[in-house]
Short mmCIF file of C-alpha atoms in Angstrom, two decimals:
data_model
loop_
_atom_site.label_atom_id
_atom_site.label_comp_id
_atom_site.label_asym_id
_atom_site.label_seq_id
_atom_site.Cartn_x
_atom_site.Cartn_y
_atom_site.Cartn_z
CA UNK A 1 113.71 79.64 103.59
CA UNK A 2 110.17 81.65 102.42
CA UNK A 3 107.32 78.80 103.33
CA UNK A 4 105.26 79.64 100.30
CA UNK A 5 102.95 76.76 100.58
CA UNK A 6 100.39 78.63 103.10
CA UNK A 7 99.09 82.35 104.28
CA UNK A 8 99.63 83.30 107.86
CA UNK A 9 96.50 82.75 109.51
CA UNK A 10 94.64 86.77 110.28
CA UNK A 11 90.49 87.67 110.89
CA UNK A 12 89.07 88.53 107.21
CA UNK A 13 86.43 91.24 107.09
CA UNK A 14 84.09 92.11 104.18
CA UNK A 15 81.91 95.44 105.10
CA UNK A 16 79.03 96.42 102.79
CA UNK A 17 79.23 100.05 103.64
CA UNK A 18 82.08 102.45 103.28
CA UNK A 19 81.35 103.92 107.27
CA UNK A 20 81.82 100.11 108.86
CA UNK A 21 85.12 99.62 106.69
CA UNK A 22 86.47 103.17 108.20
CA UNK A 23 85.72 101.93 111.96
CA UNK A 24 87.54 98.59 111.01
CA UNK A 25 90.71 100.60 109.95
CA UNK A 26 90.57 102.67 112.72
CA UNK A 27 90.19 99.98 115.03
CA UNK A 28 93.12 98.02 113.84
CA UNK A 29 95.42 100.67 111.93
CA UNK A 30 98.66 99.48 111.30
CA UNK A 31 97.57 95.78 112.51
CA UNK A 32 95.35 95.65 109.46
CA UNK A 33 95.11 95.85 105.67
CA UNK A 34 93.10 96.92 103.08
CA UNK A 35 92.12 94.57 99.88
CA UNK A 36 91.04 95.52 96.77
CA UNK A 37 91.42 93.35 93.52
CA UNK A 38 93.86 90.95 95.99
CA UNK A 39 96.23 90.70 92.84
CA UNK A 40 98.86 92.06 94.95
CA UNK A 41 98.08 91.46 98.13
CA UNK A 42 97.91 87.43 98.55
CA UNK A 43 101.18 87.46 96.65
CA UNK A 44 102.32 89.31 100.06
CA UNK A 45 100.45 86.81 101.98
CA UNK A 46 101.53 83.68 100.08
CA UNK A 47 105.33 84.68 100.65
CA UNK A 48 104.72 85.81 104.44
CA UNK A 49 106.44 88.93 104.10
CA UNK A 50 103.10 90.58 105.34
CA UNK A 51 101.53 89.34 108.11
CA UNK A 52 98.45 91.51 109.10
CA UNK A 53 96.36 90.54 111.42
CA UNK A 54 93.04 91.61 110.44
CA UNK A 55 92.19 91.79 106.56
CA UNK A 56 89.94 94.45 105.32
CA UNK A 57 88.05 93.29 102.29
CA UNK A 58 86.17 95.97 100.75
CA UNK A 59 85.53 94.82 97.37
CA UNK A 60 81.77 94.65 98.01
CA UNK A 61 81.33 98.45 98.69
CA UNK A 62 79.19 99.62 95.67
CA UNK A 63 79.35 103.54 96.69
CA UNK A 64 83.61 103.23 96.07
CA UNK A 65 82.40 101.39 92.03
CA UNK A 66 82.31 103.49 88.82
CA UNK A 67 82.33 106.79 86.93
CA UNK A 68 80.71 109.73 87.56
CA UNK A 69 80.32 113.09 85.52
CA UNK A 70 80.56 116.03 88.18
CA UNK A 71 80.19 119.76 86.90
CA UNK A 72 84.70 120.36 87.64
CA UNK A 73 85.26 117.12 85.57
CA UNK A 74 84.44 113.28 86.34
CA UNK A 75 84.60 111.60 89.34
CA UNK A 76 86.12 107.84 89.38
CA UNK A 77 85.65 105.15 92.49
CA UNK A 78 88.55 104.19 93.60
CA UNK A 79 87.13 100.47 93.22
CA UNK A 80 86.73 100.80 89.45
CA UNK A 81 88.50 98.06 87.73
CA UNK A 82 90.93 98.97 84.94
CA UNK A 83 89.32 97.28 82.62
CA UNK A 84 86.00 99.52 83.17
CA UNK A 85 88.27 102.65 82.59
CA UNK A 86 89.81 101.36 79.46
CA UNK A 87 86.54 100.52 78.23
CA UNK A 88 84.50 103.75 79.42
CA UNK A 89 83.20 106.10 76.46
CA UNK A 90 83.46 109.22 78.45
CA UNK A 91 87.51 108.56 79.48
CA UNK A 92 87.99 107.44 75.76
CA UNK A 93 86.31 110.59 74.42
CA UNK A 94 87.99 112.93 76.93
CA UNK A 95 90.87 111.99 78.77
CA UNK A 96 92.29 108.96 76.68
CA UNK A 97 95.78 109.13 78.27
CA UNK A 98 94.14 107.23 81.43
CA UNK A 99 92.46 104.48 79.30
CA UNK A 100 95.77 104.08 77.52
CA UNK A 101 97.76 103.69 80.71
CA UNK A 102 94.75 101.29 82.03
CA UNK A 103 95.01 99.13 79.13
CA UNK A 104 98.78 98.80 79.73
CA UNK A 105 98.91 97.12 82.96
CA UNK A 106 99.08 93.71 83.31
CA UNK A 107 96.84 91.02 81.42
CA UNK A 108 93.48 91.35 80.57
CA UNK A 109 92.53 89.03 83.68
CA UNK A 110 94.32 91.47 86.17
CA UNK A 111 92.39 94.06 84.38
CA UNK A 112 89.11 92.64 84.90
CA UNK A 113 89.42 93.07 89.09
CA UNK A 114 92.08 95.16 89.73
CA UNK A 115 91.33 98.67 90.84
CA UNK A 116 92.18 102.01 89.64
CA UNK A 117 92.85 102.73 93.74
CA UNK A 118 94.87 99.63 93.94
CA UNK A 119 96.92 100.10 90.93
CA UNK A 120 98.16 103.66 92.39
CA UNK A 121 98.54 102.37 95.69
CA UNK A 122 100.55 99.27 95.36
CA UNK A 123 103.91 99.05 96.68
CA UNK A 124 107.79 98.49 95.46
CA UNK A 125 109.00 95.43 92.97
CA UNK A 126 112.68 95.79 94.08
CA UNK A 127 113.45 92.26 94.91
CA UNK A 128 115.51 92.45 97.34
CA UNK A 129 112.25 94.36 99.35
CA UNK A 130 109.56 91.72 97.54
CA UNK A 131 111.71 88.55 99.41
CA UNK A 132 111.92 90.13 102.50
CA UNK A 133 115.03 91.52 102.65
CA UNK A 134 116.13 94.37 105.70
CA UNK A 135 116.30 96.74 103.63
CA UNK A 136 115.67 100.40 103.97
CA UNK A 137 112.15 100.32 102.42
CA UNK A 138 111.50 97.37 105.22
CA UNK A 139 113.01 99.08 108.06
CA UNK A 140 116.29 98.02 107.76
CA UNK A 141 120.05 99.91 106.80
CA UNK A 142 120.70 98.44 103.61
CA UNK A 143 119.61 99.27 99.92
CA UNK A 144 120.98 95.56 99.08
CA UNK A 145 119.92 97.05 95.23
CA UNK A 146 122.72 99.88 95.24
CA UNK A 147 125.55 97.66 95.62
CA UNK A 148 128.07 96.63 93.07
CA UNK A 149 126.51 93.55 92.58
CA UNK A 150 123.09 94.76 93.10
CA UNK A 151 120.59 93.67 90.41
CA UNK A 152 119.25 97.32 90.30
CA UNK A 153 118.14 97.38 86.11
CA UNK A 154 114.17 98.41 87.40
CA UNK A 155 115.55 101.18 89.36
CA UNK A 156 115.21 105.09 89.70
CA UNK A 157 117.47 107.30 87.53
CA UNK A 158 116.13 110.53 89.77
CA UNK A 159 115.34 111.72 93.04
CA UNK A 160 116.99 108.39 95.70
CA UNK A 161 117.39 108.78 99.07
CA UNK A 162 118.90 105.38 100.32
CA UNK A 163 116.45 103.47 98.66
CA UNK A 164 116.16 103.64 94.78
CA UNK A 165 113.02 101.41 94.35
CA UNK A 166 110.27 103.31 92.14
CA UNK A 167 106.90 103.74 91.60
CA UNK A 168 105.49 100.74 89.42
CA UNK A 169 102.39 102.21 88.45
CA UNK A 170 101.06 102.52 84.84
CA UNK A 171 98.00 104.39 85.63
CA UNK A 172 99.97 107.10 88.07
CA UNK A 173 101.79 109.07 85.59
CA UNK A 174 98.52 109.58 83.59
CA UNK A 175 96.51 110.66 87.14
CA UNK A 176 99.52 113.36 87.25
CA UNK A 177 99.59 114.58 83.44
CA UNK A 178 96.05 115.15 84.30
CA UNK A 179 96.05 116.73 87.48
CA UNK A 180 94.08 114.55 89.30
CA UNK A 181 92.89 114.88 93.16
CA UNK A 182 92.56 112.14 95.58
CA UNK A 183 89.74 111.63 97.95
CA UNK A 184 90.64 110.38 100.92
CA UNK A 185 88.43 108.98 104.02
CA UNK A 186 88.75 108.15 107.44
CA UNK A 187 86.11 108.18 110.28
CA UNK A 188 87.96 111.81 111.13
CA UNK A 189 86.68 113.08 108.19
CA UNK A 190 87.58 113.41 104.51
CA UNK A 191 90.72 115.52 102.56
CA UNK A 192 91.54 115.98 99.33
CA UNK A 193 95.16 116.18 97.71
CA UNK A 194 96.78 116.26 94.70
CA UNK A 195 99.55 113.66 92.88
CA UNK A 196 102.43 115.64 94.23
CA UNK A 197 101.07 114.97 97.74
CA UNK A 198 99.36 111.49 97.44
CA UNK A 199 103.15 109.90 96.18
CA UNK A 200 106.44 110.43 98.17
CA UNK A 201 109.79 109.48 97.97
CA UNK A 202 111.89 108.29 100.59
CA UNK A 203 112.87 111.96 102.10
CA UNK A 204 109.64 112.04 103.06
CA UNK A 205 108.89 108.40 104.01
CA UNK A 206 111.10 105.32 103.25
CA UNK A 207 108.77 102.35 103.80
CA UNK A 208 105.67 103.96 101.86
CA UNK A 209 105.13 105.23 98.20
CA UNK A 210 102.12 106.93 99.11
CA UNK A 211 100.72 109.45 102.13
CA UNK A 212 97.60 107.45 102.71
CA UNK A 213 97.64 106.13 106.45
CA UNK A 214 96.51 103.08 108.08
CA UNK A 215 93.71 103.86 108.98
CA UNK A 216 93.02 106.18 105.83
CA UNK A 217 91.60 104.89 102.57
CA UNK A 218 91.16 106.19 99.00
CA UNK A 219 87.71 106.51 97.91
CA UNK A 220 87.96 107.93 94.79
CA UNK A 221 90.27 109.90 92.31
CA UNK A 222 88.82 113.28 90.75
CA UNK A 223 89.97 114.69 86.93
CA UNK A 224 89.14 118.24 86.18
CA UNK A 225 87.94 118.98 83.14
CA UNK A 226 90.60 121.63 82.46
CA UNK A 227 92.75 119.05 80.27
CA UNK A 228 89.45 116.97 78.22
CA UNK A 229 90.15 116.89 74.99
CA UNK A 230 93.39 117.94 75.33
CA UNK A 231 96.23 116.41 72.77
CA UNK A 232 97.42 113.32 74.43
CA UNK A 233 100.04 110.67 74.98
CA UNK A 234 100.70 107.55 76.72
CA UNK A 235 103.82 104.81 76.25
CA UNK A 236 104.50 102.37 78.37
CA UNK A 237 108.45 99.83 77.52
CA UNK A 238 108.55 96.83 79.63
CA UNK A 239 110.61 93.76 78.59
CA UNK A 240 106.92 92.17 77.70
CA UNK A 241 104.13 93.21 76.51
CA UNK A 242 101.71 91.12 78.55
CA UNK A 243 101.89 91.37 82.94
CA UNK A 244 105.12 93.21 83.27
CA UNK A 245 105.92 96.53 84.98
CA UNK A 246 106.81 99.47 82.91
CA UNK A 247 110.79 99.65 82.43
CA UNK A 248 110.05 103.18 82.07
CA UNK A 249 106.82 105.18 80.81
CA UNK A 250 105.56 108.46 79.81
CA UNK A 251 102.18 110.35 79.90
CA UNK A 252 101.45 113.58 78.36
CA UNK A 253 98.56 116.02 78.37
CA UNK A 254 98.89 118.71 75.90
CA UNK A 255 97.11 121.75 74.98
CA UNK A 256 97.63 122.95 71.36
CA UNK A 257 96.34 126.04 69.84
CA UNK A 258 96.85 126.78 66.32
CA UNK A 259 100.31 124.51 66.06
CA UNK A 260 101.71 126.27 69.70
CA UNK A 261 101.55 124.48 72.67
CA UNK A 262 99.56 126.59 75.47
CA UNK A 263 100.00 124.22 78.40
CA UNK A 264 101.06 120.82 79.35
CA UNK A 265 101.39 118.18 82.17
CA UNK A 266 104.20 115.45 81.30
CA UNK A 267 105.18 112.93 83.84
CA UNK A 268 107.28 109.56 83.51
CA UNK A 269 106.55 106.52 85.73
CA UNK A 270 109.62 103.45 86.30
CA UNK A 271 112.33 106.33 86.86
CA UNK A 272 111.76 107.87 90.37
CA UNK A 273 109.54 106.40 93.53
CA UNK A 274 107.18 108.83 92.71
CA UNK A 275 105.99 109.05 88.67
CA UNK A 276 107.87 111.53 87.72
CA UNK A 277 106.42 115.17 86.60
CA UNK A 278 108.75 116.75 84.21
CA UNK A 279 108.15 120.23 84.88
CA UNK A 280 111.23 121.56 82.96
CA UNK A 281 109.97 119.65 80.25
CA UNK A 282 106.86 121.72 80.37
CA UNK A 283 108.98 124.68 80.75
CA UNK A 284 110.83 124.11 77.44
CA UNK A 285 107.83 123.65 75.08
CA UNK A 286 105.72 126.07 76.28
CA UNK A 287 105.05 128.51 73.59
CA UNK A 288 106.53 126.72 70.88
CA UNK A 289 105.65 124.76 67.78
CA UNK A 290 104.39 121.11 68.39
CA UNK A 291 107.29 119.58 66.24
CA UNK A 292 110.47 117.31 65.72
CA UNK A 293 112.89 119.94 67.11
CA UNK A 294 110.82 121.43 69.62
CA UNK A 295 110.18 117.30 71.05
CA UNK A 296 113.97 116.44 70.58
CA UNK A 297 115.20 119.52 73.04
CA UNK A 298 111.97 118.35 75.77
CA UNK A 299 113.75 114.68 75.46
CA UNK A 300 117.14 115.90 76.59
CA UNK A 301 115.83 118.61 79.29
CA UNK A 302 113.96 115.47 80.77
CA UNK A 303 116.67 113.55 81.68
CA UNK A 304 118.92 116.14 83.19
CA UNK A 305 120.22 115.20 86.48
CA UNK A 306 119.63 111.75 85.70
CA UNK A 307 121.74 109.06 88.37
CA UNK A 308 121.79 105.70 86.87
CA UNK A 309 123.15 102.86 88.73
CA UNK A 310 125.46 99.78 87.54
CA UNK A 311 122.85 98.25 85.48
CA UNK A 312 119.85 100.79 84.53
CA UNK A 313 121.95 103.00 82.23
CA UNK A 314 119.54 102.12 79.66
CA UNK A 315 116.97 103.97 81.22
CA UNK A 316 118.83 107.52 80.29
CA UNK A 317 118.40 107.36 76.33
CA UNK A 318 115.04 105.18 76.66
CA UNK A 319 113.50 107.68 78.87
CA UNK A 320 114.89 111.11 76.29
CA UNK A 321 113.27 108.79 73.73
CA UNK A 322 109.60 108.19 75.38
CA UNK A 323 109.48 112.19 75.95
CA UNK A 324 111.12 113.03 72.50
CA UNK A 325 108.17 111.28 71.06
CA UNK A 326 105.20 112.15 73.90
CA UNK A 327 105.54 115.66 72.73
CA UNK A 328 105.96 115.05 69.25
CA UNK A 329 103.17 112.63 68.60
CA UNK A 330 100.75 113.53 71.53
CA UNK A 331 96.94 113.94 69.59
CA UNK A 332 93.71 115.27 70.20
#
């Protein structure tokens, strides 16, 4: 039985100043974690599936807060809360398809302190993993989800290794259909990477959805300003429309000239463990007239190679669907 009633007992820190949180990580690496908004986190706690032994609070560093304009693009702290992006003029005027996704997630109270870094770093929903389960993703041998009786509806249509868990992200696929960099710390230094490296799938590591390390965080996310202003698109289907994940989603950046589409980034989140770039999708409209037929042919290409399990079928014509209209309806 999961004693529910009480956290685990651990040493909570709260640095001021980005350096002192870096030496804490280092210090206790995989003995310690990192918390942000906490939405996620003391659910962890609560259910004692985590059990860290040092907590990392670093909610009160002001240098990891707000948006910056930078000559490439903008520059966002990777303790911005959600609702600050879905609010901010500058994202509204010039890369929408991230305040669209931010407004999606959750309820406006989860909005108002969860992160943008949190939000792209949070970890699996499968249930089987979220009750503690020894599962692959845990460390186990066992996807308990891809089982004949496995409830497995949330799942990934693309891309499994063992575990079929995905991404549950709403502001990921828009960080990809924008090309966006991550800034990562640690008191070794600093790199920065792009969405394809930041998010993995289980060939690369089964227990983790991202490449950040213990004693690594995420300081801020960068969006060039090669896709501002471009024709955008974001859709998010979730069996409600207030605090739950994303069934599947879609997030399109699109650059029209003169009714023919130059360039584009498409990526879908809620079918893979990483959101999803559809890169044949980009393949296929490339060239061609922004309409009806154009967007019905990018729906189909998108869900080639598609693996459903017992009960996520669903996902196949939902997901054609979510493209079909992305490209279709994506505006400036």
């Amino acid at each position: 039985m999961i004693v529910k009633d009480m956290m685990p007992t651990f040493e909570l820190y709260q640095p001021k100043q980005l350096a002192d949180a870096l030496s804490l990580l280092d210090r206790h690496r995989a003995d310690g974690w990192k918390l942000a908004g906490g939405n996620d986190s003391l659910s962890w706690f609560k259910e004692r599936i985590k059990r860290p032994k040092a907590v990392i609070d670093i909610s009160g560093i002001t240098e990891l807060k707000g948006i910056r304009e930078t000559p490439d693009g903008i520059e966002i702290g990777a303790l911005t809360t959600l609702t600050e992006i879905e609010r901010s003029p500058v994202i509204r005027s010039n890369y929408r398809v991230l305040a669209d996704a931010a407004r999606r997630v959750a309820a406006p109270q989860i909005r108002n302190t969860g992160t943008l870094g949190g939000n792209v770093s949070q970890d699996a929903r499968c249930l089987y993993y979220r009750y503690g389960l020894p599962c692959y993703r845990a460390g186990g041998n066992t996807c308990f989800a891809d089982t004949p009786e496995g409830v497995n509806r949330e799942h990934a249509l693309f891309d499994s290794d063992r575990c079929i868990a995905v991404s549950p992200s709403d502001t990921a696929p828009a960080l990809v259909a924008l090309d966006a960099k991550f800034v990562i710390r640690s008191t070794k230094g600093e790199r920065v990477i792009g969405t394809e490296e930041f998010f993995i799938g289980p060939k690369v590591d089964i227990t983790h959805l991202t490449s950040v390390q213990p004693n690594e965080l995420v300081t801020a996310i960068r969006i060039p300003k090669t896709w501002a202003k471009a024709h955008f698109y974001f859709e998010k289907v979730a069996d409600r429309d207030s605090w739950d994940f994303a069934l599947v989603n879609v997030a399109a950046a699109i650059v029209v000239n003169n009714g023919t589409i130059e360039r584009s980034r498409v990526a879908c989140g809620g079918v893979s463990a990483v959101p999803r770039r559809l890169t044949v999708v980009e393949e296929v409209i490339q060239g061609k007239s922004q309409d009806a037929n154009i967007a019905k042919l990018a729906g189909q290409s998108a869900v080639r190679g598609a693996r459903p399990v017992n009960y996520n079928q669903f996902k196949v014509p939902l997901m054609a669907n979510l493209v079909t209209r992305a490209v279709r309806d994506a505006t400036a």
